[in-house]
Amino acid sequence: MTFKKRLKTTVSGVGRLTLGAVLGLGLAAAVVSPAAAQVVTPPVADETPAIRAVPPAEGQGPALWVIKDADSTLYLFGTVHLLRPTTAWGTERVDAAFDSAEKIVLEISNPDDQAAVIPLIQQHGLSLATPLSSGLSAAQMDPFRPWFAALTLSVAPLAKAGYDPASGVELILKARAEAAGKPISGFETIDEQIRILAGFPEEEQLAFLRSTLEDFETATVDLDKLVEAWAAGDVEAIETLGVEPMRESGEALYQALLVRRNTNWADQIQTMLDGSGTVFIAVGAAHLAGDDSVQDLRSGDPGRGRSSEVERQLPKLNVAGSIPAGRSSPAAL
């Protein structure tokens, strides 16, 4: 079946998934330009990525949690993988938490590693007999498997509207960590994230694709609303806009993109707590919202969090009772 024929196939009851995919997979930022899979430019050995300035948030800024036990402090920060350069999200408390950490943990440690992404896309996202074509026309996307077409189409209108992975939270934090000499690790690998979507049955991949097409015209408006909620620290709105539509679309996708991964990460967090030190953890905001969030999975399991507690870090009020604006410097206290 050609890509054009797939687009004409209809299905009822498929919810909106674009926001959930963009918030739930660090991989989303790696496929903004499918044409990038044709050419890999070897990195310059001594090249250090520039650290982009972050405009200070208005109000309290994005949500931040802390998990502590007797000898460990773990910060949990929800992110958006694609942002406009003008998005204001910098805060003093996030800067201070980041600066205090001895190591940084992201969803994947190398979200900008095209050399690692491309062979996996070619293996799991394309017909093995057909090379990737540039552009986004239906004919050129014929080789794409449905999951890869859906993910590519999810981010295409966002990139056109100015959303950029280089301005996304992960790449900014990664550059800061590298500049400060902080070790970076990931809960998952790029291969594991790709296999999540590539492992779905064909019909479920097609349902994901159809849902993406339904949302194509409104994707940017929807993400604008979600980013506004995220930058304001409105976790309930993130659940409503990014998590609930994913669950309504089908339990299989919801379990695969969020619940099983959150459960795995909660176990990894417990292992970190069994050690000692301070860690800054930054993952897609969808993982830290809703009943199946990483925090709730920890607190709801008697085997986890027995000697530790999770609490949200709120900004301190100044003398006048207002919330101070954040700073763009990663060293701000």
Short mmCIF file of C-alpha atoms in Angstrom, two decimals:
data_model
loop_
_atom_site.label_atom_id
_atom_site.label_comp_id
_atom_site.label_asym_id
_atom_site.label_seq_id
_atom_site.Cartn_x
_atom_site.Cartn_y
_atom_site.Cartn_z
CA MET A 1 0.00 0.00 0.00
CA THR A 2 1.43 3.40 -0.99
CA PHE A 3 1.70 6.33 1.38
CA LYS A 4 -1.02 8.18 -0.56
CA LYS A 5 -3.45 5.31 -0.07
CA ARG A 6 -2.66 5.19 3.62
CA LEU A 7 -3.54 8.86 3.94
CA LYS A 8 -6.98 8.21 2.42
CA THR A 9 -7.79 5.47 4.93
CA THR A 10 -10.08 6.69 7.70
CA VAL A 11 -10.50 5.53 11.27
CA SER A 12 -12.80 6.69 14.04
CA GLY A 13 -12.10 7.24 17.69
CA VAL A 14 -8.41 8.07 17.36
CA GLY A 15 -7.40 10.83 19.77
CA ARG A 16 -4.79 13.52 19.42
CA LEU A 17 -1.25 12.19 19.86
CA THR A 18 1.08 14.83 18.50
CA LEU A 19 1.65 16.65 21.79
CA GLY A 20 2.11 13.41 23.69
CA ALA A 21 4.70 12.21 21.21
CA VAL A 22 6.58 15.51 21.27
CA LEU A 23 6.54 15.61 25.06
CA GLY A 24 7.06 11.92 25.62
CA LEU A 25 9.97 11.09 23.33
CA GLY A 26 13.32 12.85 23.25
CA LEU A 27 13.64 11.21 19.85
CA ALA A 28 11.09 13.70 18.46
CA ALA A 29 13.72 16.42 18.32
CA ALA A 30 16.01 14.24 16.21
CA VAL A 31 13.61 13.95 13.28
CA VAL A 32 12.73 17.60 12.68
CA SER A 33 14.38 17.28 9.26
CA PRO A 34 14.01 13.84 7.68
CA ALA A 35 16.38 14.96 4.96
CA ALA A 36 19.14 14.99 7.58
CA ALA A 37 19.25 11.21 7.35
CA GLN A 38 20.87 11.42 3.92
CA VAL A 39 24.05 13.17 4.97
CA VAL A 40 26.06 12.81 8.15
CA THR A 41 28.65 15.49 8.76
CA PRO A 42 31.38 14.20 11.07
CA PRO A 43 31.59 16.32 14.22
CA VAL A 44 34.60 18.52 14.82
CA ALA A 45 36.54 16.98 17.67
CA ASP A 46 37.21 20.18 19.61
CA GLU A 47 33.93 21.90 18.81
CA THR A 48 31.96 22.92 21.90
CA PRO A 49 28.27 23.79 21.38
CA ALA A 50 27.36 27.34 22.29
CA ILE A 51 25.23 27.75 25.39
CA ARG A 52 22.03 29.52 24.42
CA ALA A 53 20.71 32.19 26.76
CA VAL A 54 17.31 31.42 28.26
CA PRO A 55 14.91 34.34 28.81
CA PRO A 56 13.74 34.55 32.44
CA ALA A 57 10.32 33.06 33.13
CA GLU A 58 7.39 35.23 34.05
CA GLY A 59 5.84 34.01 37.28
CA GLN A 60 6.97 30.78 38.90
CA GLY A 61 8.36 29.08 35.81
CA PRO A 62 8.34 25.34 34.97
CA ALA A 63 7.75 22.80 37.72
CA LEU A 64 10.66 21.31 39.65
CA TRP A 65 10.55 18.46 42.17
CA VAL A 66 13.15 17.13 44.58
CA ILE A 67 13.55 13.64 46.03
CA LYS A 68 15.71 13.34 49.12
CA ASP A 69 16.92 10.71 51.53
CA ALA A 70 19.69 10.79 54.11
CA ASP A 71 22.55 11.14 51.61
CA SER A 72 20.96 11.77 48.20
CA THR A 73 19.23 14.68 46.48
CA LEU A 74 17.58 14.13 43.09
CA TYR A 75 15.91 16.97 41.18
CA LEU A 76 13.16 16.17 38.65
CA PHE A 77 12.57 18.74 35.92
CA GLY A 78 9.98 18.39 33.16
CA THR A 79 11.07 19.55 29.72
CA VAL A 80 9.79 20.33 26.24
CA HIS A 81 12.03 18.87 23.54
CA LEU A 82 11.32 21.62 20.98
CA LEU A 83 11.00 25.29 21.88
CA ARG A 84 11.17 28.67 20.20
CA PRO A 85 14.36 30.60 21.06
CA THR A 86 12.20 33.29 22.68
CA THR A 87 10.44 30.94 25.12
CA ALA A 88 10.96 32.30 28.64
CA TRP A 89 11.59 29.51 31.14
CA GLY A 90 14.73 30.37 33.11
CA THR A 91 14.40 30.44 36.91
CA GLU A 92 16.80 30.86 39.81
CA ARG A 93 15.73 27.65 41.51
CA VAL A 94 16.28 25.52 38.40
CA ASP A 95 19.68 27.14 37.84
CA ALA A 96 20.63 26.53 41.47
CA ALA A 97 19.47 22.90 41.36
CA PHE A 98 21.37 22.30 38.13
CA ASP A 99 24.54 23.94 39.46
CA SER A 100 24.43 21.86 42.65
CA ALA A 101 24.22 18.55 40.77
CA GLU A 102 27.22 16.30 40.32
CA LYS A 103 25.70 14.57 37.28
CA ILE A 104 22.89 15.09 34.79
CA VAL A 105 20.40 12.45 33.61
CA LEU A 106 18.30 12.94 30.46
CA GLU A 107 15.91 10.61 28.62
CA ILE A 108 18.76 9.85 26.23
CA SER A 109 22.30 11.10 26.75
CA ASN A 110 22.90 12.03 23.09
CA PRO A 111 19.69 13.59 21.69
CA ASP A 112 21.69 15.56 19.10
CA ASP A 113 23.75 12.64 17.80
CA GLN A 114 22.60 12.36 14.18
CA ALA A 115 25.32 9.79 13.47
CA ALA A 116 23.65 7.48 15.99
CA VAL A 117 20.08 8.26 14.94
CA ILE A 118 20.40 7.84 11.18
CA PRO A 119 21.41 4.14 10.98
CA LEU A 120 18.59 3.26 13.39
CA ILE A 121 16.05 5.22 11.34
CA GLN A 122 17.26 3.46 8.21
CA GLN A 123 16.93 0.10 9.93
CA HIS A 124 13.58 0.57 11.68
CA GLY A 125 11.90 3.48 9.90
CA LEU A 126 12.39 2.76 6.21
CA SER A 127 12.01 0.02 3.68
CA LEU A 128 15.40 -1.67 3.60
CA ALA A 129 15.37 -1.63 -0.21
CA THR A 130 14.66 2.09 -0.54
CA PRO A 131 16.92 5.00 0.51
CA LEU A 132 15.47 7.96 2.35
CA SER A 133 14.27 10.75 0.07
CA SER A 134 14.36 14.40 1.02
CA GLY A 135 11.24 16.50 1.39
CA LEU A 136 7.80 15.70 2.76
CA SER A 137 5.73 14.90 -0.32
CA ALA A 138 3.57 11.80 -0.24
CA ALA A 139 5.56 10.13 -3.01
CA GLN A 140 8.86 10.81 -1.27
CA MET A 141 7.52 9.47 2.02
CA ASP A 142 6.42 6.16 0.52
CA PRO A 143 9.48 4.38 1.97
CA PHE A 144 8.62 5.59 5.49
CA ARG A 145 7.08 3.12 7.89
CA PRO A 146 3.90 4.60 9.44
CA TRP A 147 5.48 5.34 12.84
CA PHE A 148 8.33 7.31 11.23
CA ALA A 149 5.97 9.18 8.90
CA ALA A 150 3.80 10.08 11.91
CA LEU A 151 6.71 11.32 14.00
CA THR A 152 8.14 13.29 11.07
CA LEU A 153 4.78 14.89 10.31
CA SER A 154 4.27 15.64 14.01
CA VAL A 155 7.27 17.91 14.16
CA ALA A 156 7.20 19.36 10.61
CA PRO A 157 4.65 22.15 11.27
CA LEU A 158 6.32 22.90 14.59
CA ALA A 159 9.70 23.44 12.93
CA LYS A 160 8.05 25.67 10.33
CA ALA A 161 6.56 27.76 13.16
CA GLY A 162 9.97 28.33 14.74
CA TYR A 163 10.19 25.45 17.19
CA ASP A 164 13.78 24.26 17.28
CA PRO A 165 15.46 21.33 19.09
CA ALA A 166 18.53 23.52 19.62
CA SER A 167 16.33 25.73 21.82
CA GLY A 168 14.76 22.71 23.52
CA VAL A 169 15.55 22.20 27.18
CA GLU A 170 17.65 19.05 26.77
CA LEU A 171 20.18 20.49 24.34
CA ILE A 172 20.58 23.64 26.41
CA LEU A 173 21.12 21.64 29.60
CA LYS A 174 23.45 19.26 27.78
CA ALA A 175 25.60 22.17 26.59
CA ARG A 176 25.68 23.63 30.10
CA ALA A 177 26.67 20.29 31.59
CA GLU A 178 29.44 19.77 29.06
CA ALA A 179 30.78 23.28 29.69
CA ALA A 180 30.78 22.60 33.44
CA GLY A 181 32.35 19.16 33.09
CA LYS A 182 29.32 17.38 34.53
CA PRO A 183 28.83 13.74 33.41
CA ILE A 184 25.66 13.07 31.40
CA SER A 185 23.77 9.79 31.23
CA GLY A 186 20.40 8.65 29.92
CA PHE A 187 17.53 6.55 31.23
CA GLU A 188 17.29 5.03 27.74
CA THR A 189 19.18 4.78 24.46
CA ILE A 190 18.13 6.13 21.07
CA ASP A 191 17.74 2.54 19.92
CA GLU A 192 15.30 1.78 22.75
CA GLN A 193 13.17 4.83 21.96
CA ILE A 194 13.00 3.99 18.27
CA ARG A 195 12.06 0.39 19.01
CA ILE A 196 9.11 1.56 21.12
CA LEU A 197 7.36 2.96 18.05
CA ALA A 198 8.83 0.56 15.49
CA GLY A 199 7.61 -2.38 17.59
CA PHE A 200 3.92 -1.48 17.31
CA PRO A 201 1.74 -3.59 15.00
CA GLU A 202 1.22 -2.00 11.59
CA GLU A 203 -2.41 -1.09 12.26
CA GLU A 204 -1.53 0.79 15.45
CA GLN A 205 1.23 2.63 13.61
CA LEU A 206 -1.31 3.64 10.98
CA ALA A 207 -3.69 4.84 13.69
CA PHE A 208 -0.87 7.02 15.06
CA LEU A 209 -0.29 8.37 11.55
CA ARG A 210 -3.97 9.16 10.97
CA SER A 211 -4.19 10.92 14.31
CA THR A 212 -1.15 13.00 13.40
CA LEU A 213 -2.78 14.00 10.12
CA GLU A 214 -5.96 15.03 11.93
CA ASP A 215 -3.88 17.31 14.16
CA PHE A 216 -1.57 18.65 11.47
CA GLU A 217 -3.27 22.03 10.99
CA THR A 218 -3.64 22.72 14.72
CA ALA A 219 -0.38 21.22 15.99
CA THR A 220 1.39 24.55 16.46
CA VAL A 221 -1.55 26.18 18.25
CA ASP A 222 -1.87 23.15 20.53
CA LEU A 223 1.83 23.14 21.36
CA ASP A 224 1.76 26.90 21.99
CA LYS A 225 -0.91 26.30 24.64
CA LEU A 226 1.03 23.47 26.19
CA VAL A 227 4.31 25.42 26.28
CA GLU A 228 2.48 28.30 27.95
CA ALA A 229 1.19 25.89 30.62
CA TRP A 230 4.63 24.31 31.04
CA ALA A 231 6.41 27.67 31.39
CA ALA A 232 3.87 28.65 34.06
CA GLY A 233 4.32 25.41 36.02
CA ASP A 234 0.72 24.32 35.39
CA VAL A 235 1.08 20.54 35.70
CA GLU A 236 -2.67 19.92 35.55
CA ALA A 237 -2.87 21.67 32.18
CA ILE A 238 0.05 19.56 30.90
CA GLU A 239 -1.91 16.46 31.90
CA THR A 240 -5.03 17.74 30.14
CA LEU A 241 -3.29 18.84 26.94
CA GLY A 242 -0.51 16.25 26.61
CA VAL A 243 -1.24 13.14 28.65
CA GLU A 244 -5.00 12.57 28.56
CA PRO A 245 -5.28 12.66 24.73
CA MET A 246 -2.61 9.99 24.54
CA ARG A 247 -4.51 7.75 26.93
CA GLU A 248 -7.81 8.34 25.14
CA SER A 249 -6.22 7.31 21.85
CA GLY A 250 -5.47 3.81 23.07
CA GLU A 251 -4.13 2.03 26.13
CA ALA A 252 -1.37 0.25 24.21
CA LEU A 253 0.29 3.47 23.06
CA TYR A 254 -0.20 5.10 26.46
CA GLN A 255 1.39 2.16 28.25
CA ALA A 256 4.30 2.01 25.81
CA LEU A 257 5.09 5.72 25.63
CA LEU A 258 4.53 6.58 29.27
CA VAL A 259 3.64 3.98 31.88
CA ARG A 260 6.22 1.26 31.25
CA ARG A 261 8.96 3.82 30.72
CA ASN A 262 7.99 5.78 33.83
CA THR A 263 8.03 2.56 35.85
CA ASN A 264 11.49 1.73 34.55
CA TRP A 265 12.74 5.22 35.35
CA ALA A 266 11.27 5.07 38.86
CA ASP A 267 13.31 1.91 39.43
CA GLN A 268 16.45 3.64 38.14
CA ILE A 269 15.76 6.58 40.44
CA GLN A 270 15.55 4.20 43.39
CA THR A 271 18.95 2.82 42.42
CA MET A 272 20.33 6.37 42.41
CA LEU A 273 18.87 6.92 45.88
CA ASP A 274 20.56 3.76 47.09
CA GLY A 275 23.80 5.58 46.33
CA SER A 276 24.64 9.14 47.35
CA GLY A 277 25.12 12.59 45.88
CA THR A 278 23.10 15.15 43.91
CA VAL A 279 21.61 14.45 40.48
CA PHE A 280 19.61 16.68 38.13
CA ILE A 281 17.09 14.69 36.05
CA ALA A 282 15.42 16.30 33.03
CA VAL A 283 12.77 14.37 31.06
CA GLY A 284 9.74 15.24 28.92
CA ALA A 285 7.07 17.05 30.95
CA ALA A 286 4.47 14.40 30.10
CA HIS A 287 6.39 11.94 32.27
CA LEU A 288 5.90 14.14 35.33
CA ALA A 289 2.15 14.77 34.97
CA GLY A 290 -0.89 12.61 35.70
CA ASP A 291 -1.63 9.56 37.83
CA ASP A 292 1.10 7.49 36.17
CA SER A 293 3.84 10.10 36.52
CA VAL A 294 7.28 9.09 37.69
CA GLN A 295 6.60 10.73 41.05
CA ASP A 296 3.27 8.97 41.60
CA LEU A 297 4.64 5.59 40.56
CA ARG A 298 7.36 5.97 43.16
CA SER A 299 5.03 7.05 45.96
CA GLY A 300 2.41 4.44 45.05
CA ASP A 301 4.77 1.46 45.29
CA PRO A 302 5.64 0.35 48.85
CA GLY A 303 8.93 -0.95 47.51
CA ARG A 304 10.00 2.50 46.37
CA GLY A 305 10.46 5.73 48.26
CA ARG A 306 10.25 4.12 51.68
CA SER A 307 13.09 6.26 53.06
CA SER A 308 12.73 9.21 50.67
CA GLU A 309 10.13 11.84 49.89
CA VAL A 310 9.12 13.76 46.78
CA GLU A 311 8.15 17.40 47.02
CA ARG A 312 7.64 20.17 44.54
CA GLN A 313 10.04 23.08 44.76
CA LEU A 314 8.16 26.37 44.68
CA PRO A 315 9.75 29.81 44.20
CA LYS A 316 10.32 31.96 47.24
CA LEU A 317 8.33 35.16 47.55
CA ASN A 318 10.18 38.43 47.83
CA VAL A 319 9.41 41.07 50.44
CA ALA A 320 6.52 42.45 48.40
CA GLY A 321 4.98 38.98 48.10
CA SER A 322 5.60 38.56 44.38
CA ILE A 323 7.57 35.87 42.58
CA PRO A 324 11.00 37.02 41.42
CA ALA A 325 11.84 36.62 37.74
CA GLY A 326 14.30 33.90 36.79
CA ARG A 327 17.73 34.53 35.32
CA SER A 328 19.14 33.20 32.11
CA SER A 329 22.57 32.44 33.59
CA PRO A 330 23.11 28.79 34.55
CA ALA A 331 25.13 30.00 37.54
CA ALA A 332 22.42 32.24 38.98
CA LEU A 333 21.54 31.47 42.60
#
